[in-house]
């Protein structure tokens, strides 16, 4: 995700401003699609072909967050976790 890319660029010696500029340039050029990249991560882990229960939703959200994807991208792909603790059967 974008946050992860920024961290890697800073680790390789780029200043914060230079790293942000490079990421913005790539985004403006259409080379970076955070939603598509996040979707690919979920597909690789087999987390897109089925509805997610709460535990799996949380795992998928942590995975994407750990990879540097924004909360907006995570929300867009995963939606809201179920707020009903009783589950769908009750």
PDB file of C-alpha atoms in Angstrom:
ATOM      1  CA  UNK A   1       0.000   0.000   0.000  1.00  0.00           C
ATOM      2  CA  UNK A   2       1.000   3.638  -0.237  1.00  0.00           C
ATOM      3  CA  UNK A   3       2.111   3.890   3.414  1.00  0.00           C
ATOM      4  CA  UNK A   4       4.326   0.858   2.958  1.00  0.00           C
ATOM      5  CA  UNK A   5       5.842   2.332  -0.216  1.00  0.00           C
ATOM      6  CA  UNK A   6       6.604   5.584   1.603  1.00  0.00           C
ATOM      7  CA  UNK A   7       8.301   3.689   4.428  1.00  0.00           C
ATOM      8  CA  UNK A   8      10.442   1.710   1.981  1.00  0.00           C
ATOM      9  CA  UNK A   9      11.469   4.849   0.107  1.00  0.00           C
ATOM     10  CA  UNK A  10      12.474   6.534   3.386  1.00  0.00           C
ATOM     11  CA  UNK A  11      14.392   3.413   4.413  1.00  0.00           C
ATOM     12  CA  UNK A  12      16.378   3.673   1.181  1.00  0.00           C
ATOM     13  CA  UNK A  13      17.437   7.196   2.045  1.00  0.00           C
ATOM     14  CA  UNK A  14      14.852   9.461   0.432  1.00  0.00           C
ATOM     15  CA  UNK A  15      13.632  12.403   2.443  1.00  0.00           C
ATOM     16  CA  UNK A  16       9.981  12.527   3.489  1.00  0.00           C
ATOM     17  CA  UNK A  17       9.251  15.184   0.843  1.00  0.00           C
ATOM     18  CA  UNK A  18      11.065  13.302  -1.920  1.00  0.00           C
ATOM     19  CA  UNK A  19       9.302  10.045  -1.031  1.00  0.00           C
ATOM     20  CA  UNK A  20       5.876  11.721  -1.030  1.00  0.00           C
ATOM     21  CA  UNK A  21       6.664  13.437  -4.325  1.00  0.00           C
ATOM     22  CA  UNK A  22       7.659  10.157  -5.942  1.00  0.00           C
ATOM     23  CA  UNK A  23       4.512   8.442  -4.717  1.00  0.00           C
ATOM     24  CA  UNK A  24       2.322  11.317  -5.922  1.00  0.00           C
ATOM     25  CA  UNK A  25       4.011  11.225  -9.335  1.00  0.00           C
ATOM     26  CA  UNK A  26       3.380   7.501  -9.655  1.00  0.00           C
ATOM     27  CA  UNK A  27      -0.230   7.925  -8.518  1.00  0.00           C
ATOM     28  CA  UNK A  28      -0.844  10.793 -10.955  1.00  0.00           C
ATOM     29  CA  UNK A  29       0.652   8.753 -13.795  1.00  0.00           C
ATOM     30  CA  UNK A  30      -1.841   5.995 -13.069  1.00  0.00           C
ATOM     31  CA  UNK A  31       0.855   3.527 -12.035  1.00  0.00           C
ATOM     32  CA  UNK A  32      -0.567   3.056  -8.526  1.00  0.00           C
ATOM     33  CA  UNK A  33      -4.078   1.804  -7.827  1.00  0.00           C
ATOM     34  CA  UNK A  34      -4.272   1.118  -4.092  1.00  0.00           C
ATOM     35  CA  UNK A  35      -7.676  -0.565  -4.339  1.00  0.00           C
ATOM     36  CA  UNK A  36      -6.527  -2.969  -7.046  1.00  0.00           C
ATOM     37  CA  UNK A  37      -3.333  -3.725  -5.135  1.00  0.00           C
ATOM     38  CA  UNK A  38      -5.287  -4.417  -1.936  1.00  0.00           C
ATOM     39  CA  UNK A  39      -7.719  -6.623  -3.849  1.00  0.00           C
ATOM     40  CA  UNK A  40      -4.764  -8.597  -5.228  1.00  0.00           C
ATOM     41  CA  UNK A  41      -3.437  -9.140  -1.696  1.00  0.00           C
ATOM     42  CA  UNK A  42      -6.835 -10.450  -0.586  1.00  0.00           C
ATOM     43  CA  UNK A  43      -7.162 -12.676  -3.667  1.00  0.00           C
ATOM     44  CA  UNK A  44      -3.714 -14.144  -3.066  1.00  0.00           C
ATOM     45  CA  UNK A  45      -4.844 -15.132   0.434  1.00  0.00           C
ATOM     46  CA  UNK A  46      -8.191 -16.490  -0.771  1.00  0.00           C
ATOM     47  CA  UNK A  47     -10.203 -13.829   1.039  1.00  0.00           C
ATOM     48  CA  UNK A  48     -12.399 -12.524  -1.790  1.00  0.00           C
ATOM     49  CA  UNK A  49     -14.424 -15.475  -3.028  1.00  0.00           C
ATOM     50  CA  UNK A  50     -16.670 -15.826   0.013  1.00  0.00           C
ATOM     51  CA  UNK A  51     -18.478 -13.778   2.641  1.00  0.00           C
ATOM     52  CA  UNK A  52     -16.229 -13.088   5.623  1.00  0.00           C
ATOM     53  CA  UNK A  53     -17.176 -13.940   9.187  1.00  0.00           C
ATOM     54  CA  UNK A  54     -16.026 -11.537  11.919  1.00  0.00           C
ATOM     55  CA  UNK A  55     -12.771 -13.356  12.637  1.00  0.00           C
ATOM     56  CA  UNK A  56     -11.812 -13.595   8.958  1.00  0.00           C
ATOM     57  CA  UNK A  57     -12.854  -9.960   8.371  1.00  0.00           C
ATOM     58  CA  UNK A  58     -10.563  -8.857  11.207  1.00  0.00           C
ATOM     59  CA  UNK A  59      -7.707 -10.957   9.814  1.00  0.00           C
ATOM     60  CA  UNK A  60      -8.170  -9.462   6.335  1.00  0.00           C
ATOM     61  CA  UNK A  61      -8.327  -5.922   7.750  1.00  0.00           C
ATOM     62  CA  UNK A  62      -5.125  -6.485   9.772  1.00  0.00           C
ATOM     63  CA  UNK A  63      -3.410  -7.918   6.716  1.00  0.00           C
ATOM     64  CA  UNK A  64      -4.242  -4.882   4.593  1.00  0.00           C
ATOM     65  CA  UNK A  65      -3.445  -2.433   7.367  1.00  0.00           C
ATOM     66  CA  UNK A  66      -0.097  -4.115   7.943  1.00  0.00           C
ATOM     67  CA  UNK A  67       0.657  -3.750   4.252  1.00  0.00           C
ATOM     68  CA  UNK A  68       0.092   0.008   4.476  1.00  0.00           C
ATOM     69  CA  UNK A  69      -3.349   0.347   2.930  1.00  0.00           C
ATOM     70  CA  UNK A  70      -5.521   3.200   4.169  1.00  0.00           C
ATOM     71  CA  UNK A  71      -8.636   2.693   6.227  1.00  0.00           C
ATOM     72  CA  UNK A  72     -10.672   3.999   3.281  1.00  0.00           C
ATOM     73  CA  UNK A  73      -9.350   1.279   0.957  1.00  0.00           C
ATOM     74  CA  UNK A  74      -9.914  -1.400   3.603  1.00  0.00           C
ATOM     75  CA  UNK A  75     -13.462  -0.147   4.182  1.00  0.00           C
ATOM     76  CA  UNK A  76     -14.149  -0.049   0.447  1.00  0.00           C
ATOM     77  CA  UNK A  77     -13.069  -3.657  -0.069  1.00  0.00           C
ATOM     78  CA  UNK A  78     -14.285  -5.276   3.130  1.00  0.00           C
ATOM     79  CA  UNK A  79     -17.245  -3.153   4.174  1.00  0.00           C
ATOM     80  CA  UNK A  80     -18.341  -3.039   7.793  1.00  0.00           C
ATOM     81  CA  UNK A  81     -17.970  -6.083  10.013  1.00  0.00           C
ATOM     82  CA  UNK A  82     -21.218  -7.416  11.392  1.00  0.00           C
ATOM     83  CA  UNK A  83     -22.313  -5.366  14.374  1.00  0.00           C
ATOM     84  CA  UNK A  84     -24.747  -8.066  15.526  1.00  0.00           C
ATOM     85  CA  UNK A  85     -22.910 -10.309  18.035  1.00  0.00           C
ATOM     86  CA  UNK A  86     -25.606 -12.986  17.835  1.00  0.00           C
ATOM     87  CA  UNK A  87     -24.840 -13.758  14.203  1.00  0.00           C
ATOM     88  CA  UNK A  88     -27.146 -14.269  11.213  1.00  0.00           C
ATOM     89  CA  UNK A  89     -29.098 -17.234  12.685  1.00  0.00           C
ATOM     90  CA  UNK A  90     -30.685 -15.395  15.598  1.00  0.00           C
TER      91      UNK A  90
END
